[in-house]
Amino acid sequence: MGSAPQPGRQHGTLTEAPMRLGVPRTTGEDHRIVAVTPDAARRLTELGYDVLVEPGAGDGARLGAHEYVAAGARVAGRDDVWSADVVVALHAPGPAELDLLRPGAVLVAQLAPATDPELLADLAARGVTALALDAVPRISRAQSLDVLSALSNVAGYRAIVEAAEEFGGMFTGQVTAAGTTPPARVFVIGAGVAGLAAIGTAASLGADVHAFDVRPEAADQIESLGARVVRAADATQQVSADGYASALTTDQEAAALRTYAEQTARADVVVTTALVRGTAPTTVTREMVDAMKPGSVIVDLAASGGGNCELTVPGERVVTARGVVVLGYTDLPARLPQHTSRLVGTVVAGVVALITPGQDGRPVLDLDDPVVRGMTVTTGGQVLWPPPPVQVSAAPTEPPPEAAPPVGPRASAQRHRQRRVVLAALGGVLAGLLIAASPPELVGHYTVFALAVVVGFYVISNVTHALHTPLMAQTNAISGIIMVGALLQIGDPSPVVTTLAVVAAALAGVNVFGGFLVTRRMLGMFHRDEPSRSGGGR
């Protein structure tokens, strides 16, 4: 049975009764990952589903069958799991599993819709409604449903762990009685989710991290993790309308390769992450590898798409004649199965919750929802891939006809510098006039104030982003001193002094209380929740 569509909406209720939701065991190189943890299974049962888990599905992540049973799920055989009303898997089913899917079933898995049209045609012919976890549109509302980001985060972290194991030295610099050792130099190509995870991990180990991304807006994210931004103005580009990076032009690619050649020759560890819609462009050529130092390590996180390095062999470890190690592992998330399974389970539960608005075990497709529409690749015997484009905030908007032509990065930077010079000159003139008109006893105070401004600017501007939280605590203390001084001046016979003291006390108070509030929120980001007793979130 089905419910009537709402006026003006493409809605279809797939069944009226609560459904059985099957969780099969993952096979292949990712066999240690399970798509639904006990915590996620509990959430799915709360949505009204009868959750069936294949025996041994959670063994690789050390999640026993008893934990699933305690969460409200049931253990069932392979045939029962794959013939359930809703099937949730990590990867696309093979030929044998496809034969077990019943017509009208809902399949939620990574389906690689852009590269496997035959699978989509087969699913549509079988009457399966398929939602691709790896086709979530890049919009803010869908970030928590992006399984690729979850897997990339783990892969970026694990890439540095693998590199540290292969590298013949310590990542952090050492100062000892026997001498000093410099930190390892790490170069990361791409500051997406995987790249940022690699940057943060390498920086936390004390490495000298440098990173490059063709998107200019990624520079702030790189610096916030304590790394140095490698800049190449001729290779920058904007994000495409679907939120993914576009392929580089010939000139941009040539400029980027020059930057890669310079940085890889100086690096001890190189991490590549460039993947454009499942295809890996070449970012590290054979000549670049030959120019690297013996003992250097390359971790190619785009190996699944063919590899960014010309010497990458997907799934293999390669050592060149000069002793450079090239790691093309494609199972990095599976090497941390507990953490990965927890992230994937959270994503899967969120996706199922999205298509179960009534929390009654009845999935409903709202194809007017851009998130649901983007993931739905087959339904009603039809292939719905590719979805219509979704406008994202990262994409540039078209200027109105009367607007001036867009200004390039160099011209914009030059204008910014010119404005700063003009403002600085005006400020200097005004300061000179103020000093000339002031009594002699105030000249010394102005001098001290000017020196304090200059020193403070250079001190603050050169503090790394990682130290902004303790720096804010220092500024809170300074604001407290200002508040005390202002309070002592309130009641002065001069109305000017009293007015300035009241204003100073008010502003310092706002700064103190606001600073403590922001500091508390920033420190709260590092707070660890208590582990779940069910074991699903270990």
Tab-separated table of N, CA and C in Angstrom, residues 184-236:
chain	number	residue	atom	x	y	z
A	184	ALA	N	60.634	16.577	11.206
A	184	ALA	CA	60.343	16.074	9.869
A	184	ALA	C	59.521	17.106	9.111
A	185	ARG	N	59.806	17.253	7.842
A	185	ARG	CA	59.047	18.184	6.996
A	185	ARG	C	57.980	17.384	6.257
A	186	VAL	N	56.725	17.754	6.477
A	186	VAL	CA	55.586	17.059	5.882
A	186	VAL	C	54.894	17.999	4.903
A	187	PHE	N	54.642	17.513	3.703
A	187	PHE	CA	53.940	18.295	2.688
A	187	PHE	C	52.645	17.572	2.330
A	188	VAL	N	51.528	18.267	2.512
A	188	VAL	CA	50.205	17.690	2.241
A	188	VAL	C	49.600	18.395	1.036
A	189	ILE	N	49.208	17.623	0.048
A	189	ILE	CA	48.566	18.155	-1.158
A	189	ILE	C	47.063	17.967	-1.022
A	190	GLY	N	46.354	19.055	-0.877
A	190	GLY	CA	44.904	19.000	-0.715
A	190	GLY	C	44.506	19.189	0.733
A	191	ALA	N	43.627	20.156	0.984
A	191	ALA	CA	43.178	20.445	2.352
A	191	ALA	C	41.693	20.178	2.480
A	192	GLY	N	41.258	19.034	1.944
A	192	GLY	CA	39.901	18.585	2.198
A	192	GLY	C	39.837	17.924	3.560
A	193	VAL	N	38.862	17.059	3.747
A	193	VAL	CA	38.721	16.401	5.053
A	193	VAL	C	39.938	15.538	5.362
A	194	ALA	N	40.365	14.709	4.393
A	194	ALA	CA	41.523	13.842	4.617
A	194	ALA	C	42.790	14.659	4.807
A	195	GLY	N	42.963	15.688	3.986
A	195	GLY	CA	44.159	16.515	4.103
A	195	GLY	C	44.247	17.232	5.429
A	196	LEU	N	43.124	17.793	5.889
A	196	LEU	CA	43.134	18.492	7.174
A	196	LEU	C	43.398	17.525	8.324
A	197	ALA	N	42.859	16.308	8.229
A	197	ALA	CA	43.133	15.315	9.276
A	197	ALA	C	44.618	14.964	9.300
A	198	ALA	N	45.233	14.823	8.124
A	198	ALA	CA	46.660	14.534	8.060
A	198	ALA	C	47.477	15.706	8.588
A	199	ILE	N	47.071	16.925	8.237
A	199	ILE	CA	47.780	18.115	8.714
A	199	ILE	C	47.734	18.193	10.241
A	200	GLY	N	46.537	18.041	10.803
A	200	GLY	CA	46.398	18.125	12.250
A	200	GLY	C	47.188	17.052	12.978
A	201	THR	N	47.186	15.832	12.433
A	201	THR	CA	47.914	14.739	13.084
A	201	THR	C	49.417	14.966	13.019
A	202	ALA	N	49.913	15.358	11.839
A	202	ALA	CA	51.348	15.595	11.700
A	202	ALA	C	51.803	16.758	12.577
A	203	ALA	N	51.002	17.821	12.634
A	203	ALA	CA	51.355	18.962	13.476
A	203	ALA	C	51.368	18.572	14.951
A	204	SER	N	50.429	17.730	15.364
A	204	SER	CA	50.388	17.310	16.767
A	204	SER	C	51.596	16.465	17.144
A	205	LEU	N	52.226	15.831	16.155
A	205	LEU	CA	53.438	15.046	16.409
A	205	LEU	C	54.696	15.906	16.368
A	206	GLY	N	54.536	17.196	16.091
A	206	GLY	CA	55.671	18.097	16.108
A	206	GLY	C	56.352	18.297	14.778
A	207	ALA	N	55.743	17.832	13.681
A	207	ALA	CA	56.372	17.978	12.373
A	207	ALA	C	56.248	19.404	11.860
A	208	ASP	N	57.114	19.746	10.936
A	208	ASP	CA	57.046	21.030	10.227
A	208	ASP	C	56.153	20.798	9.015
A	209	VAL	N	54.905	21.212	9.108
A	209	VAL	CA	53.895	20.844	8.120
A	209	VAL	C	53.664	21.992	7.147
A	210	HIS	N	53.669	21.662	5.865
A	210	HIS	CA	53.346	22.597	4.800
A	210	HIS	C	52.217	21.966	3.978
A	211	ALA	N	51.290	22.778	3.509
A	211	ALA	CA	50.143	22.241	2.787
A	211	ALA	C	49.745	23.181	1.668
A	212	PHE	N	49.183	22.586	0.619
A	212	PHE	CA	48.722	23.359	-0.537
A	212	PHE	C	47.354	22.863	-0.957
A	213	ASP	N	46.506	23.813	-1.346
A	213	ASP	CA	45.199	23.482	-1.901
A	213	ASP	C	44.874	24.507	-2.980
A	214	VAL	N	44.255	24.034	-4.052
A	214	VAL	CA	43.931	24.947	-5.149
A	214	VAL	C	42.825	25.920	-4.773
A	215	ARG	N	42.085	25.621	-3.700
A	215	ARG	CA	41.016	26.514	-3.259
A	215	ARG	C	41.596	27.563	-2.312
A	216	PRO	N	41.509	28.833	-2.658
A	216	PRO	CA	42.111	29.857	-1.795
A	216	PRO	C	41.483	29.923	-0.416
A	217	GLU	N	40.191	29.553	-0.286
A	217	GLU	CA	39.544	29.645	1.027
A	217	GLU	C	40.054	28.597	2.003
A	218	ALA	N	40.834	27.615	1.527
A	218	ALA	CA	41.366	26.578	2.413
A	218	ALA	C	42.554	27.064	3.227
A	219	ALA	N	43.116	28.221	2.894
A	219	ALA	CA	44.320	28.700	3.585
A	219	ALA	C	44.075	28.902	5.073
A	220	ASP	N	42.933	29.481	5.427
A	220	ASP	CA	42.643	29.717	6.843
A	220	ASP	C	42.535	28.410	7.611
A	221	GLN	N	41.950	27.396	6.992
A	221	GLN	CA	41.822	26.101	7.661
A	221	GLN	C	43.189	25.465	7.878
A	222	ILE	N	44.071	25.601	6.906
A	222	ILE	CA	45.420	25.051	7.044
A	222	ILE	C	46.159	25.735	8.189
A	223	GLU	N	46.106	27.056	8.217
A	223	GLU	CA	46.811	27.794	9.266
A	223	GLU	C	46.223	27.522	10.641
A	224	SER	N	44.917	27.301	10.711
A	224	SER	CA	44.286	27.052	12.011
A	224	SER	C	44.792	25.783	12.666
A	225	LEU	N	45.355	24.865	11.876
A	225	LEU	CA	45.883	23.618	12.421
A	225	LEU	C	47.384	23.688	12.682
A	226	GLY	N	47.960	24.886	12.525
A	226	GLY	CA	49.365	25.056	12.840
A	226	GLY	C	50.309	24.759	11.694
A	227	ALA	N	49.792	24.634	10.474
A	227	ALA	CA	50.633	24.366	9.311
A	227	ALA	C	50.894	25.649	8.534
A	228	ARG	N	51.835	25.593	7.622
A	228	ARG	CA	52.173	26.726	6.773
A	228	ARG	C	51.535	26.530	5.399
A	229	VAL	N	50.969	27.585	4.886
A	229	VAL	CA	50.293	27.519	3.594
A	229	VAL	C	51.311	27.722	2.480
A	230	VAL	N	51.316	26.799	1.534
A	230	VAL	CA	52.118	26.955	0.320
A	230	VAL	C	51.232	27.643	-0.710
A	231	ARG	N	51.669	28.780	-1.207
A	231	ARG	CA	50.825	29.576	-2.089
A	231	ARG	C	51.355	29.526	-3.521
A	232	ALA	N	50.407	29.420	-4.455
A	232	ALA	CA	50.700	29.478	-5.887
A	232	ALA	C	49.493	30.123	-6.549
A	233	ALA	N	49.576	31.439	-6.748
A	233	ALA	CA	48.419	32.199	-7.227
A	233	ALA	C	47.929	31.713	-8.583
A	234	ASP	N	48.848	31.247	-9.438
A	234	ASP	CA	48.451	30.822	-10.784
A	234	ASP	C	47.713	29.493	-10.785
A	235	ALA	N	47.685	28.799	-9.645
A	235	ALA	CA	47.037	27.482	-9.593
A	235	ALA	C	45.756	27.490	-8.779
A	236	THR	N	45.311	28.657	-8.306
A	236	THR	CA	44.104	28.707	-7.493
A	236	THR	C	42.861	28.662	-8.365
